[in-house]
Every structure is written in C-alpha cells, then in structure tokens.
Short mmCIF file of C-alpha atoms in Angstrom, two decimals:
data_model
loop_
_atom_site.label_atom_id
_atom_site.label_comp_id
_atom_site.label_asym_id
_atom_site.label_seq_id
_atom_site.Cartn_x
_atom_site.Cartn_y
_atom_site.Cartn_z
CA MET Y 1 50.94 -23.23 -56.96
CA THR Y 2 48.07 -21.83 -59.56
CA THR Y 3 44.28 -22.70 -59.36
CA GLN Y 4 42.28 -21.96 -62.62
CA ILE Y 5 38.71 -22.06 -61.49
CA LEU Y 6 36.08 -21.50 -64.39
CA ILE Y 7 32.01 -21.01 -63.19
CA ALA Y 8 29.51 -20.76 -65.95
CA GLY Y 9 25.66 -20.50 -66.42
CA PHE Y 10 22.98 -18.54 -66.75
CA GLY Y 11 23.06 -14.74 -66.19
CA GLY Y 12 21.64 -14.03 -63.23
CA GLN Y 13 22.46 -17.12 -60.61
CA GLY Y 14 25.41 -14.93 -59.48
CA ILE Y 15 28.37 -16.63 -61.34
CA LEU Y 16 30.61 -13.12 -61.41
CA PHE Y 17 29.49 -12.73 -57.50
CA SER Y 18 30.87 -16.01 -56.64
CA GLY Y 19 34.20 -15.70 -58.39
CA LYS Y 20 34.62 -12.27 -56.71
CA PHE Y 21 34.21 -13.97 -53.01
CA LEU Y 22 36.58 -16.65 -53.91
CA ALA Y 23 39.12 -13.49 -55.53
CA TYR Y 24 38.61 -11.97 -52.24
CA GLU Y 25 39.08 -15.12 -50.54
CA GLY Y 26 42.55 -15.68 -52.22
CA LEU Y 27 43.39 -12.35 -51.99
CA ILE Y 28 43.11 -12.59 -47.94
CA GLU Y 29 45.68 -15.55 -47.90
CA ASP Y 30 47.79 -13.59 -49.74
CA LYS Y 31 47.78 -15.40 -53.13
CA ASN Y 32 48.15 -13.60 -56.43
CA VAL Y 33 44.40 -13.59 -57.81
CA SER Y 34 42.74 -12.45 -60.92
CA TRP Y 35 39.00 -12.63 -61.78
CA LEU Y 36 37.77 -12.05 -65.33
CA PRO Y 37 34.09 -11.99 -66.29
CA SER Y 38 32.28 -12.58 -69.77
CA TYR Y 39 30.78 -9.62 -70.45
CA GLY Y 40 28.64 -8.46 -73.51
CA PRO Y 41 25.52 -10.23 -75.03
CA GLU Y 42 25.94 -13.33 -72.93
CA MET Y 43 25.18 -11.33 -70.16
CA ARG Y 44 21.95 -10.60 -71.07
CA GLY Y 45 20.19 -13.63 -70.77
CA GLY Y 46 22.76 -16.28 -72.42
CA THR Y 47 25.71 -18.09 -70.75
CA ALA Y 48 27.50 -16.26 -68.06
CA SER Y 49 30.72 -17.32 -66.90
CA CYS Y 50 33.53 -16.13 -64.46
CA SER Y 51 37.56 -16.72 -64.57
CA VAL Y 52 38.73 -16.72 -61.15
CA ILE Y 53 42.93 -17.96 -60.76
CA LEU Y 54 44.39 -18.22 -57.28
CA SER Y 55 48.35 -18.40 -57.45
CA ASP Y 56 51.18 -18.18 -55.29
CA GLU Y 57 53.30 -16.95 -58.63
CA LYS Y 58 52.57 -14.63 -60.47
CA ILE Y 59 49.51 -14.91 -63.15
CA GLY Y 60 50.12 -14.56 -66.37
CA SER Y 61 47.27 -14.69 -68.58
CA PRO Y 62 43.77 -13.89 -66.67
CA ILE Y 63 42.31 -16.17 -69.81
CA ILE Y 64 41.32 -19.79 -68.67
CA ASP Y 65 42.15 -22.39 -71.30
CA LYS Y 66 41.83 -25.10 -69.66
CA PRO Y 67 40.08 -25.12 -65.55
CA ASP Y 68 41.22 -26.83 -62.93
CA VAL Y 69 38.04 -26.71 -61.10
CA LEU Y 70 34.62 -26.38 -63.65
CA VAL Y 71 31.51 -25.39 -61.94
CA ALA Y 72 28.86 -26.03 -64.40
CA MET Y 73 25.34 -24.08 -63.32
CA ASN Y 74 23.44 -25.17 -66.70
CA LEU Y 75 23.91 -27.72 -69.24
CA PRO Y 76 25.39 -25.38 -72.33
CA SER Y 77 28.47 -24.56 -69.43
CA LEU Y 78 28.83 -28.24 -68.94
CA ASP Y 79 28.91 -29.26 -72.67
CA LYS Y 80 30.95 -26.35 -73.43
CA TYR Y 81 33.96 -26.59 -70.66
CA GLU Y 82 33.70 -30.69 -69.99
CA ASP Y 83 36.31 -31.35 -72.53
CA SER Y 84 38.87 -28.57 -71.48
CA THR Y 85 38.86 -29.46 -67.90
CA VAL Y 86 42.31 -30.39 -66.65
CA GLU Y 87 43.22 -34.54 -66.31
CA ASN Y 88 42.83 -35.11 -62.40
CA GLY Y 89 40.68 -31.63 -62.08
CA HIS Y 90 37.44 -31.01 -60.56
CA ILE Y 91 33.73 -30.85 -62.25
CA PHE Y 92 31.04 -29.12 -59.98
CA VAL Y 93 27.54 -29.80 -61.69
CA ASP Y 94 24.28 -28.15 -60.21
CA SER Y 95 22.47 -31.35 -60.08
CA SER Y 96 19.13 -29.82 -60.07
CA LEU Y 97 19.54 -28.12 -63.11
CA ILE Y 98 21.27 -30.69 -65.03
CA SER Y 99 20.18 -34.08 -65.39
CA ARG Y 100 23.16 -35.46 -67.50
CA GLU Y 101 26.14 -37.14 -65.53
CA VAL Y 102 29.69 -35.89 -66.65
CA LYS Y 103 31.51 -38.00 -69.08
CA ARG Y 104 34.80 -37.86 -68.31
CA THR Y 105 35.90 -40.37 -66.33
CA ASP Y 106 39.73 -38.46 -65.56
CA VAL Y 107 38.69 -35.72 -63.16
CA ASN Y 108 37.14 -35.71 -59.90
CA VAL Y 109 33.11 -35.26 -60.51
CA HIS Y 110 31.18 -33.59 -57.68
CA TYR Y 111 27.36 -33.49 -58.06
CA ILE Y 112 25.33 -31.21 -55.67
CA PRO Y 113 21.50 -30.56 -55.94
CA ALA Y 114 22.31 -26.71 -54.92
CA THR Y 115 19.53 -24.86 -56.48
CA LYS Y 116 17.01 -27.39 -55.07
CA ILE Y 117 18.70 -26.93 -51.30
CA ALA Y 118 18.54 -23.45 -52.13
CA SER Y 119 15.19 -23.27 -52.50
CA ASP Y 120 14.65 -25.76 -49.80
CA GLU Y 121 16.34 -23.66 -47.35
CA GLY Y 122 14.75 -20.15 -48.55
CA LEU Y 123 17.83 -19.65 -49.98
CA THR Y 124 16.57 -18.84 -53.27
CA GLY Y 125 19.44 -17.26 -55.48
CA LEU Y 126 22.09 -18.65 -53.20
CA ALA Y 127 22.74 -21.64 -55.14
CA ASN Y 128 26.36 -20.09 -56.57
CA MET Y 129 27.04 -19.79 -52.69
CA ILE Y 130 25.92 -23.54 -51.46
CA LEU Y 131 28.00 -24.84 -54.66
CA VAL Y 132 30.94 -22.22 -53.33
CA GLY Y 133 30.59 -24.25 -49.68
CA TYR Y 134 31.07 -27.20 -51.79
CA ILE Y 135 33.95 -26.50 -53.59
CA ILE Y 136 35.86 -25.17 -50.76
CA LYS Y 137 35.45 -28.69 -49.07
CA LYS Y 138 36.04 -30.97 -51.76
CA THR Y 139 39.01 -28.71 -53.17
CA GLY Y 140 40.58 -26.78 -50.23
CA VAL Y 141 41.37 -24.55 -52.47
CA ILE Y 142 40.92 -21.44 -49.84
CA SER Y 143 40.34 -22.21 -46.09
CA ILE Y 144 37.01 -22.02 -44.65
CA GLU Y 145 38.86 -20.04 -41.95
CA ASN Y 146 38.42 -17.03 -43.16
CA LEU Y 147 34.96 -16.95 -44.59
CA GLU Y 148 33.57 -14.07 -42.70
CA ALA Y 149 36.33 -12.00 -43.53
CA GLY Y 150 35.88 -12.48 -47.31
CA LEU Y 151 32.19 -12.23 -47.30
CA LYS Y 152 32.92 -8.98 -45.19
CA LYS Y 153 34.45 -7.50 -48.65
CA VAL Y 154 31.70 -8.39 -51.24
CA VAL Y 155 28.26 -7.85 -49.12
CA SER Y 156 27.82 -4.35 -47.79
CA ALA Y 157 28.37 -3.96 -44.18
CA ARG Y 158 24.47 -2.16 -44.38
CA LYS Y 159 22.97 -5.52 -46.02
CA GLN Y 160 23.37 -7.89 -42.47
CA ASP Y 161 20.34 -9.63 -43.33
CA LEU Y 162 22.44 -10.76 -46.62
CA PHE Y 163 25.38 -11.35 -45.02
CA ASP Y 164 23.74 -14.18 -43.13
CA LEU Y 165 22.32 -15.97 -45.87
CA ASN Y 166 25.45 -16.09 -48.05
CA LYS Y 167 26.95 -17.18 -45.09
CA LYS Y 168 24.48 -20.03 -44.48
CA ALA Y 169 24.40 -20.79 -47.74
CA ILE Y 170 28.32 -21.65 -48.10
CA GLU Y 171 28.25 -23.35 -44.91
CA LEU Y 172 25.18 -26.01 -45.89
CA GLY Y 173 27.56 -26.50 -48.97
CA TYR Y 174 30.41 -27.17 -47.23
CA ASN Y 175 28.98 -29.31 -44.87
CA TYR Y 176 26.70 -30.80 -47.42
CA GLU Y 177 26.52 -35.07 -47.39
CA LYS Y 178 24.80 -37.18 -50.42
CA MET U 1 46.76 2.98 -47.36
CA SER U 2 49.21 0.31 -49.20
CA GLU U 3 46.21 -2.41 -47.75
CA LYS U 4 45.31 -4.26 -51.69
CA VAL U 5 41.63 -3.70 -52.67
CA LEU U 6 40.32 -5.74 -55.57
CA MET U 7 39.04 -3.63 -58.62
CA LYS U 8 37.94 -3.48 -62.13
CA GLY U 9 40.55 -2.29 -64.31
CA ASN U 10 38.17 0.26 -65.56
CA GLU U 11 37.04 1.37 -61.79
CA ALA U 12 41.04 1.31 -60.64
CA LEU U 13 41.83 3.63 -63.46
CA ALA U 14 39.28 6.34 -62.91
CA GLU U 15 40.04 6.42 -58.74
CA ALA U 16 43.48 6.88 -60.01
CA ALA U 17 42.71 9.65 -61.87
CA ILE U 18 40.74 11.39 -58.96
CA MET U 19 43.67 10.88 -56.72
CA ALA U 20 45.81 12.13 -59.44
CA GLY U 21 43.92 15.51 -58.75
CA CYS U 22 41.85 15.03 -61.86
CA HIS U 23 38.51 16.29 -60.75
CA HIS U 24 36.67 17.33 -64.09
CA TYR U 25 35.86 14.06 -66.50
CA PHE U 26 33.80 14.31 -69.55
CA GLY U 27 32.76 11.00 -71.30
CA TYR U 28 30.04 9.00 -73.57
CA PRO U 29 28.62 5.92 -72.76
CA ILE U 30 30.38 3.21 -74.58
CA THR U 31 31.30 -0.81 -73.77
CA PRO U 32 33.72 -1.69 -72.62
CA GLN U 33 34.69 1.60 -71.03
CA THR U 34 31.43 2.45 -69.32
CA GLU U 35 32.82 1.83 -65.68
CA VAL U 36 34.80 4.39 -66.14
CA ALA U 37 32.06 6.89 -66.74
CA ALA U 38 29.88 5.05 -64.11
CA TYR U 39 32.57 5.67 -61.90
CA MET U 40 33.11 9.38 -62.21
CA ALA U 41 29.19 10.05 -61.84
CA LYS U 42 29.41 8.36 -58.69
CA ARG U 43 32.72 9.58 -57.33
CA MET U 44 32.75 13.16 -58.63
CA PRO U 45 29.77 14.66 -57.06
CA LYS U 46 31.25 14.10 -53.80
CA ILE U 47 34.82 15.94 -54.66
CA ASP U 48 35.28 19.57 -53.81
CA GLY U 49 34.89 21.18 -57.18
CA GLY U 50 34.26 17.99 -58.90
CA VAL U 51 32.87 18.15 -62.67
CA PHE U 52 31.43 14.96 -64.05
CA LEU U 53 29.44 15.86 -67.37
CA GLN U 54 27.95 12.97 -69.76
CA ALA U 55 28.49 14.99 -72.64
CA GLU U 56 25.71 14.74 -75.80
CA SER U 57 28.44 12.97 -77.92
CA GLU U 58 32.16 11.89 -77.72
CA ILE U 59 33.49 15.24 -80.02
CA ALA U 60 31.63 17.69 -77.56
CA ALA U 61 33.36 15.59 -74.75
CA ILE U 62 37.02 16.01 -76.03
CA ASN U 63 36.58 19.72 -76.76
CA MET U 64 35.39 20.09 -72.98
CA VAL U 65 38.75 18.47 -72.38
CA ILE U 66 40.29 21.06 -74.61
CA GLY U 67 38.89 23.67 -72.39
CA VAL U 68 39.96 22.76 -69.02
CA ALA U 69 43.32 21.57 -70.03
CA SER U 70 44.16 25.40 -71.34
CA THR U 71 43.17 26.74 -67.50
CA GLY U 72 46.09 24.01 -66.31
CA LYS U 73 43.60 21.92 -64.51
CA ARG U 74 43.78 18.27 -64.73
CA VAL U 75 41.02 16.30 -66.71
CA MET U 76 40.60 13.19 -68.56
CA THR U 77 37.58 11.41 -71.03
CA SER U 78 38.00 8.24 -72.06
CA SER U 79 36.14 5.83 -74.86
CA SER U 80 36.47 2.99 -76.99
CA SER U 81 37.88 2.32 -80.25
CA PRO U 82 34.66 4.21 -82.34
CA GLY U 83 34.75 7.07 -79.75
CA ILE U 84 38.59 7.61 -80.11
CA SER U 85 38.00 8.17 -84.09
CA LEU U 86 35.36 11.14 -83.24
CA LYS U 87 37.65 12.21 -80.73
CA SER U 88 40.90 12.48 -83.30
CA GLU U 89 40.41 16.09 -83.86
CA GLY U 90 40.36 17.25 -80.59
CA LEU U 91 43.46 15.24 -79.87
CA SER U 92 45.24 17.73 -83.00
CA TYR U 93 43.86 20.59 -81.40
CA LEU U 94 44.85 19.82 -78.09
CA ALA U 95 48.78 19.05 -79.62
CA GLY U 96 48.88 21.94 -81.46
CA CYS U 97 47.49 23.81 -78.51
CA ASP U 98 50.35 22.25 -76.62
CA LEU U 99 48.08 21.16 -73.66
CA PRO U 100 48.07 18.37 -71.56
CA ALA U 101 45.38 15.98 -71.06
CA LEU U 102 44.42 12.10 -70.61
CA VAL U 103 42.80 10.23 -73.04
CA VAL U 104 41.67 6.35 -72.19
CA ASN U 105 40.91 4.31 -74.80
CA VAL U 106 39.51 0.34 -73.95
CA GLN U 107 39.88 -1.06 -77.29
CA ARG U 108 37.26 -3.08 -78.62
CA GLY U 109 37.30 -5.09 -82.15
CA GLY U 110 37.18 -2.94 -85.47
CA PRO U 111 36.72 -1.43 -88.17
CA GLY U 112 33.64 0.35 -87.98
CA LEU U 113 31.15 -0.39 -85.21
CA GLY U 114 33.20 -3.49 -85.00
CA GLY U 115 32.31 -5.56 -81.27
CA ILE U 116 32.65 -5.02 -77.81
CA GLN U 117 35.11 -7.59 -77.18
CA PRO U 118 39.19 -6.64 -76.67
CA SER U 119 41.19 -5.84 -79.38
CA GLN U 120 44.87 -3.89 -79.87
CA SER U 121 43.68 -2.47 -83.29
CA ASP U 122 43.84 0.98 -82.50
CA TYR U 123 47.52 0.51 -82.59
CA PHE U 124 47.93 2.52 -85.74
CA GLN U 125 45.75 5.07 -84.62
CA ALA U 126 47.42 5.74 -81.16
CA THR U 127 51.23 5.88 -82.07
CA ARG U 128 50.94 7.84 -85.31
CA GLY U 129 48.50 10.49 -83.86
CA ALA U 130 44.96 9.91 -84.02
CA GLY U 131 44.32 13.34 -86.43
CA HIS U 132 45.84 15.81 -88.90
CA GLY U 133 48.74 17.09 -88.83
CA ASP U 134 52.19 16.83 -87.43
CA PHE U 135 52.29 15.05 -83.42
CA HIS U 136 52.06 12.48 -81.37
CA THR U 137 50.36 11.42 -78.52
CA LEU U 138 51.81 9.79 -75.35
CA VAL U 139 51.02 6.05 -75.45
CA LEU U 140 51.31 4.00 -72.58
CA ALA U 141 49.87 0.14 -72.66
CA PRO U 142 49.26 -1.15 -69.27
CA ASN U 143 49.17 -4.93 -68.99
CA SER U 144 47.61 -5.55 -65.46
CA VAL U 145 44.91 -3.53 -62.78
CA GLN U 146 47.46 -2.21 -60.70
CA GLU U 147 49.26 -0.38 -64.33
CA MET U 148 46.06 0.74 -64.91
CA VAL U 149 46.41 2.63 -62.08
CA ASP U 150 50.29 3.54 -62.56
CA MET U 151 49.81 4.63 -66.31
CA VAL U 152 47.12 7.15 -65.03
CA PHE U 153 49.71 8.66 -62.73
CA LYS U 154 52.36 8.62 -65.41
CA GLY U 155 50.05 9.91 -68.03
CA PHE U 156 49.14 12.86 -66.23
CA ASP U 157 52.81 13.77 -65.04
CA LEU U 158 54.29 13.43 -68.28
CA ALA U 159 51.59 14.76 -69.91
CA GLU U 160 52.16 17.95 -67.84
CA LYS U 161 56.01 18.15 -68.12
CA TYR U 162 56.31 18.09 -71.84
CA ARG U 163 52.67 19.67 -72.39
CA ILE U 164 51.73 17.04 -74.56
CA PRO U 165 48.30 15.00 -74.55
CA ALA U 166 48.72 11.45 -73.03
CA MET U 167 46.82 8.39 -74.10
CA ILE U 168 46.14 4.97 -72.20
CA LEU U 169 45.70 2.22 -74.71
CA SER U 170 43.92 -0.36 -72.67
CA ASP U 171 41.53 -3.13 -74.07
CA GLY U 172 38.08 -4.53 -72.68
CA THR U 173 40.39 -7.81 -70.54
CA MET U 174 42.11 -5.03 -68.79
CA GLY U 175 39.01 -2.65 -68.61
CA GLN U 176 36.69 -5.52 -67.71
CA MET U 177 38.85 -8.20 -64.95
CA MET U 178 39.93 -7.50 -61.16
CA GLU U 179 43.18 -7.87 -59.42
CA PRO U 180 44.38 -6.66 -56.38
CA VAL U 181 45.92 -3.15 -56.42
CA SER U 182 47.17 -0.84 -54.38
CA LEU U 183 46.64 2.93 -55.04
CA ASP U 184 49.45 4.25 -53.44
CA MET U 185 50.64 7.08 -55.77
CA GLY U 186 53.52 9.29 -54.16
CA GLU U 187 53.78 12.76 -54.68
CA ILE U 188 52.06 15.10 -57.81
CA LYS U 189 54.95 16.93 -59.07
CA GLU U 190 54.57 20.40 -59.77
CA TYR U 191 55.22 21.87 -63.66
CA ASP U 192 55.52 25.36 -64.82
CA LYS U 193 51.93 26.57 -65.84
CA SER U 194 52.23 30.23 -66.57
CA TRP U 195 50.92 29.53 -69.97
CA ALA U 196 47.37 28.60 -68.55
CA LEU U 197 43.99 30.30 -68.68
CA THR U 198 43.41 31.60 -64.87
CA GLY U 199 42.53 35.39 -65.48
CA THR U 200 44.94 38.51 -65.39
CA LYS U 201 43.41 40.13 -62.87
CA GLY U 202 44.61 43.06 -64.85
CA GLU U 203 48.23 42.28 -63.55
CA ARG U 204 49.56 39.97 -67.20
CA LYS U 205 49.34 40.18 -70.56
CA PRO U 206 46.56 37.49 -71.47
CA ASN U 207 47.84 34.19 -72.05
CA ILE U 208 46.47 33.02 -75.61
CA VAL U 209 46.05 29.48 -76.22
CA ASN U 210 45.39 28.82 -80.05
CA SER U 211 46.72 25.75 -82.61
CA LEU U 212 45.96 28.68 -85.77
CA PHE U 213 48.95 30.26 -87.24
CA LEU U 214 48.27 31.53 -90.79
CA GLU U 215 51.81 32.74 -91.29
CA ALA U 216 53.65 29.77 -92.30
CA SER U 217 56.79 30.34 -91.32
CA GLU U 218 55.23 30.93 -87.70
CA LEU U 219 53.36 27.65 -88.23
CA GLU U 220 56.92 25.83 -88.86
CA LYS U 221 58.53 27.30 -85.62
CA PHE U 222 55.83 25.71 -83.43
CA ASN U 223 56.11 22.21 -85.04
CA PHE U 224 60.18 22.54 -85.38
CA GLU U 225 59.97 23.47 -81.32
CA ARG U 226 57.45 20.90 -80.74
CA PHE U 227 59.19 18.13 -82.77
CA GLU U 228 62.38 19.06 -80.31
CA ARG U 229 59.95 18.29 -77.26
CA TYR U 230 59.11 14.82 -78.89
CA LYS U 231 63.06 14.05 -79.52
CA GLN U 232 63.79 14.26 -75.89
CA ILE U 233 60.31 11.96 -75.12
CA GLU U 234 61.95 9.27 -77.09
CA GLU U 235 65.17 9.81 -75.77
CA ASN U 236 64.26 9.77 -72.13
CA GLU U 237 60.51 8.59 -71.43
CA ALA U 238 60.17 4.92 -73.50
CA MET U 239 59.37 2.14 -70.95
CA TYR U 240 59.63 -1.64 -71.14
CA GLU U 241 59.84 -4.53 -69.24
CA GLU U 242 62.15 -7.67 -69.63
CA TYR U 243 60.95 -11.20 -68.94
CA ARG U 244 63.45 -14.34 -69.59
CA MET U 245 65.64 -12.44 -71.99
CA GLU U 246 68.82 -13.22 -70.44
CA ASP U 247 70.18 -15.91 -72.85
CA ALA U 248 66.78 -15.80 -75.02
CA GLU U 249 67.27 -16.92 -78.49
CA ILE U 250 63.87 -15.58 -79.16
CA CYS U 251 61.85 -12.88 -78.21
CA VAL U 252 58.28 -12.24 -77.99
CA VAL U 253 56.94 -8.59 -78.12
CA ALA U 254 53.67 -7.97 -76.90
CA PHE U 255 51.88 -5.24 -74.92
CA GLY U 256 48.74 -5.45 -72.71
CA VAL U 257 46.27 -8.62 -72.53
CA ALA U 258 48.73 -10.15 -75.57
CA SER U 259 52.17 -9.75 -73.15
CA ARG U 260 49.81 -11.72 -70.27
CA VAL U 261 49.07 -14.99 -72.94
CA SER U 262 52.33 -14.55 -74.39
CA HIS U 263 54.20 -14.71 -70.21
CA ASN U 264 52.34 -18.24 -69.88
CA ALA U 265 53.68 -19.52 -73.18
CA ILE U 266 57.16 -18.26 -72.56
CA ASP U 267 56.91 -20.67 -69.28
CA GLU U 268 55.70 -23.62 -70.93
CA ALA U 269 58.20 -23.01 -73.72
CA ARG U 270 61.05 -22.72 -71.41
CA LYS U 271 59.90 -25.89 -69.83
CA GLN U 272 60.22 -27.17 -73.05
CA GLY U 273 64.19 -26.63 -73.54
CA ILE U 274 63.23 -22.96 -75.85
CA LYS U 275 64.91 -20.34 -75.15
CA VAL U 276 62.31 -17.22 -75.30
CA GLY U 277 61.85 -14.46 -73.70
CA MET U 278 59.99 -11.00 -73.85
CA ILE U 279 60.34 -7.53 -74.67
CA ARG U 280 57.10 -6.34 -73.33
CA PRO U 281 56.63 -2.31 -74.29
CA ILE U 282 55.14 -0.29 -71.61
CA THR U 283 55.25 2.88 -73.81
CA LEU U 284 54.23 2.53 -76.94
CA TRP U 285 55.00 5.59 -78.24
CA PRO U 286 57.98 6.89 -77.44
CA PHE U 287 58.31 2.87 -78.87
CA PRO U 288 61.60 1.22 -77.11
CA LYS U 289 63.32 0.91 -79.77
CA LYS U 290 66.58 0.93 -77.94
CA VAL U 291 66.29 -2.36 -75.92
CA LEU U 292 64.83 -3.72 -79.25
CA ASN U 293 67.57 -3.27 -81.42
CA ALA U 294 70.29 -4.29 -78.97
CA ALA U 295 67.90 -7.62 -78.84
CA ALA U 296 68.65 -8.26 -82.60
CA ASP U 297 72.12 -8.67 -82.34
CA LYS U 298 71.37 -11.68 -79.64
CA VAL U 299 68.56 -12.98 -80.61
CA LYS U 300 67.46 -14.88 -84.03
CA ALA U 301 64.34 -13.79 -84.23
CA PHE U 302 60.78 -12.27 -83.10
CA ILE U 303 57.31 -13.40 -82.95
CA SER U 304 55.00 -9.91 -82.54
CA VAL U 305 52.06 -11.23 -80.52
CA GLU U 306 49.39 -8.83 -80.90
CA LEU U 307 45.47 -8.51 -81.36
CA SER U 308 45.28 -6.99 -84.81
CA MET U 309 45.80 -8.13 -88.22
CA GLY U 310 49.75 -7.03 -87.31
CA GLN U 311 50.41 -3.09 -86.43
CA MET U 312 53.23 -3.51 -83.49
CA ILE U 313 54.83 -5.33 -85.62
CA GLU U 314 55.91 -2.42 -88.13
CA ASP U 315 57.35 -0.71 -85.36
CA ILE U 316 59.51 -3.87 -84.39
CA GLU U 317 60.69 -3.92 -87.81
CA LEU U 318 61.85 -0.20 -87.80
CA ALA U 319 63.29 -0.49 -84.23
CA ILE U 320 65.72 -3.63 -85.34
CA ARG U 321 66.34 -2.29 -88.86
CA CYS U 322 64.84 -5.41 -90.24
CA LYS U 323 68.35 -7.04 -89.28
CA LYS U 324 66.03 -10.57 -88.10
CA PRO U 325 62.56 -11.86 -89.28
CA VAL U 326 59.65 -10.76 -87.65
CA GLU U 327 56.73 -12.78 -87.14
CA LEU U 328 53.03 -12.60 -86.49
CA CYS U 329 51.22 -14.22 -84.17
CA ASN U 330 47.90 -12.68 -84.25
CA ARG U 331 43.80 -12.95 -83.31
CA VAL U 332 41.45 -10.23 -84.18
CA GLY U 333 38.23 -9.07 -83.94
CA GLY U 334 37.72 -9.19 -80.42
CA MET U 335 39.40 -13.51 -80.15
CA ILE U 336 42.50 -13.79 -78.03
CA PRO U 337 45.16 -16.11 -78.95
CA SER U 338 45.39 -18.58 -76.64
CA THR U 339 48.49 -19.96 -74.08
CA ALA U 340 48.55 -23.23 -76.78
CA GLU U 341 48.93 -20.51 -80.11
CA VAL U 342 51.13 -18.42 -78.98
CA LEU U 343 53.45 -21.72 -77.84
CA GLU U 344 52.66 -23.43 -81.39
CA LYS U 345 54.00 -20.40 -82.90
CA ILE U 346 57.06 -20.38 -81.05
CA LYS U 347 58.08 -23.75 -81.47
CA GLU U 348 57.25 -23.73 -85.16
CA VAL U 349 60.17 -20.18 -85.21
CA ASN U 350 62.14 -22.26 -83.11
CA GLY U 351 62.37 -25.04 -85.33
CA GLY U 352 62.30 -22.46 -88.55
CA VAL U 353 65.55 -20.46 -87.06
CA LYS U 354 67.98 -23.77 -85.85
#
C-alpha cells in the first residue's frame, strides 16, 4: 500500500514541518518514506507545498502528480490541486481560511476550522498539527500510538513546551467532532 | 549505528563526507546546494582539525581544494551548475596534477544563471571533463538520499585509488528531499600516498605536484599514462542497476530523479502488459557501455529519459553502436517529466516498434 500526501498552503504555516512529522511516523512504522519540499521563490511568502509518500513498497518517484490525500491550507492550493486528487481520495480543508466548498463529488472531503481552533486554544501557528491529527483520525494512514515517538524526532528535546503544544494540537485534531 | 534517520540529501551527503574522513571543505553558497555548506559550517568546527571555509568565490574554493588535495588529505567542494562552470579550470588542474578530490554538483536549470529548479543539463560538462585538456572526472549519479551517502564513500575511494577527481552529479530534487538513510560506511581503504606534499623533514627528496610540462614529449607521456588508468577505470568501475529487464523489449535509460519517475512509469506500463525495463547508470563516466550494448541485442528500442535537451542519449547511441533506435523523453529548465509523460512515451515507442 502506498499513500501520497500533498500538503499545501502559504509559506510560514508549517507545511514542511507537518510533512516531516508524518514522514517520521511512517519511518517509525517501518514504512518506506520520502519527503520533498517545494523550494525557491514559493518559499518566500507565496504558496509552499510538501510531498510525503508512505509505502510498504520501494518508492519510485518522490514527486506527487496525483495525491491520495490533499491538505489545503489556503485557497490557491485547493484551486491548484483539487482536480489532481485521486478518485475516492481525501481532501482536507482548513475551513477557517478557505470559504469555498470542494467541487469534487468523488472524493472524501473533510472540513476543519484548524486555524480558528488553534487561535481559540492558544495554539497560534499550530493549525498544521491540528490538521495532522484530523488526517490520522480520518485516514488511518499512520497510527496515533506513536505520536510521542514521532514528535521527539521533529521537536528538539530542549524545547519541552513546544513538544507539549504540538502534542495538544495533534490530539485536538484527532478528537475533533463537527 | 544502523538506525535509519531522515535527512535531506544535501545534509546526508555532507555528514557522509565527514564520516569518510573529509575534514576540509571549501565552498560558496548557491541554491539548491546551500545546505551542504550550511551543514559543514555547523559540523566542521566541532571536529578536531576540521576546516570549513566559505571562500570569496567558487574559483577560490576549488583552488583551496587543490592545495589540500596535494597534501593527500580528503577534501571536498560543492556547488550548483553556474558555480561548477567557475570551478572547471580547477578541475582541469586537479586532473593534470593527478590529485584525488570530491566535487559535488547539485544541478539546476541552465544555461547561464538559469533557474533554481532541478536539472540534468550538466551531463556533457561532467562526463567530458569539465575544463581544458584531455581528462576525465569520475562521475557518480545518486538517485536516492541513501545513494547520496554511498556515492560520497565510493567517490573518495575511487578518487584515491586512481588519483583522479571524482564528481557527484546530483540535482535539486536529490539535494532537497528527505528519505531514511543509514550512515554505515564500512572501512576506509588506505592507498599509497607517497606522492603527497607532507614535508620532507630533510629525509627524502621533495615531492612535486605540478601540471606544467614545457617539454612536449614529457607532457605526452603523462597524458598516455593517465589514459592507461582511465582504461582501467572504464574496464572495472562502471556501475549500473537493472530493473525489470529480464524479458524487456523496451529499455528505459535514466539516472538520478529521472530514474525515479521512470520506475513508476515502468510499473504502470507493465500493468498494461508492455514489456519494459530500465538500465540505470550509476556511474556516468565510466558509462556502463557493455550492459547497454548487450541489451541492444535483446530489446527493440531504447528511451533516454533525462532533464536535458538530450545529452546522455548520445552516450547510449555510442554504447549500442546505433544498433537500435533511441528515443528521447525529456523536460528542461527545472521541469521534471511526470510519470504519465514517461508512460505515454513508452506506449508510443511500444506501438511504433511492434
């Protein structure tokens, strides 16, 4: 089984970081993983994206043409990648930043006001990890069991407060009910 | 030690160089290679005798490499396409002085300043000896983060074994992506370095490292000797990987990121009943001519998938003595062919040769 996850939004939303967390979770679960960032002009304020592939098989191209899971953290990203998402795939939308609905009817659509939840809960800047929690819940692409082990790989041990905040954000997303 | 960690290709390459005993690095920043220099800047000061130096230019950096290489120590520089052009004079001097060193090119689109997205359009420059005079650089083309590490070890080893500069020809994708990587490297082989400038201590005649020979017959002799070594390298060191070639009727040839995309396209084509496989050159010089020539007796056609206007395709045609048609599937300027585009080309070639 291979899952191709494309996370896209503005630079500064933690797109690459959330992708790195997912990749580490995959590694902990003994999957083959690849993580490919967009780099260059987009990084400096425009759209940023991150391609994460988790697979039980050897991974060929690290480039994602057709995502199984699309995570849109701004409107331009939803506009750009909605059509390329595979049939019966998943599209996650931060509904506090994107006002329109997903047009596709052949995919599983998940709306979550991640940015609003983050700001209400004192987790400003962690909408990305709230989304990650919601992805884990809705797709089961990785197990929630290894949450702490994965976080330890991406958050420096010296920053315990950041570790706790990230964990809280993931759990909020995981337990989110409409 | 065998625990796998996630690292960016550029960072894994830098760490591998340090582990391989390269404690001298000279560089100058350029996207998409900058992480190599940044990593070295962080790590080298913590190593006993470690030197990181950001030179005033690429030209200065490669000349510092010549200096360290002449003492027999492992040394590296890295850059991206426009910077490698600047280093090409130094590469010629390294070759002329028979010095081992490792030069890394994380390619971006060109010509000129070009762009910063991935490319493979420095193939000719790398494989034909990037500079004046008759010479070759050993060229290694990794297609994963793990190979970014493995090729560093291999590059230093072969450079010292044959006393030639080695180049890692990578691209922006390989440099920027993260994959699990193991930094196990095995033992470092020791080669004779009695030629190195290490100080005579008044006990031996001075060694001379030099590429200037005003006596034509003498210069000819050194060129002939050097090409004897190149012959051995071509005979013994060509590396490649075969994928689904057992019963293949079409042979894709691709390296680096192009081979990763081709891997997906081949799996897809196989599902549709097309007998296609891949020969992936791991060394671009020496080019794996023998395996390609042998394949030419079995397959109907070749497809060269590359991020250039068609450079490696010439080496394929030479290797197979033009026995079979070779089609080009390419994107350039920082664009990468999609799986669908490569698949389409495979289908087209399959239809055409039936």
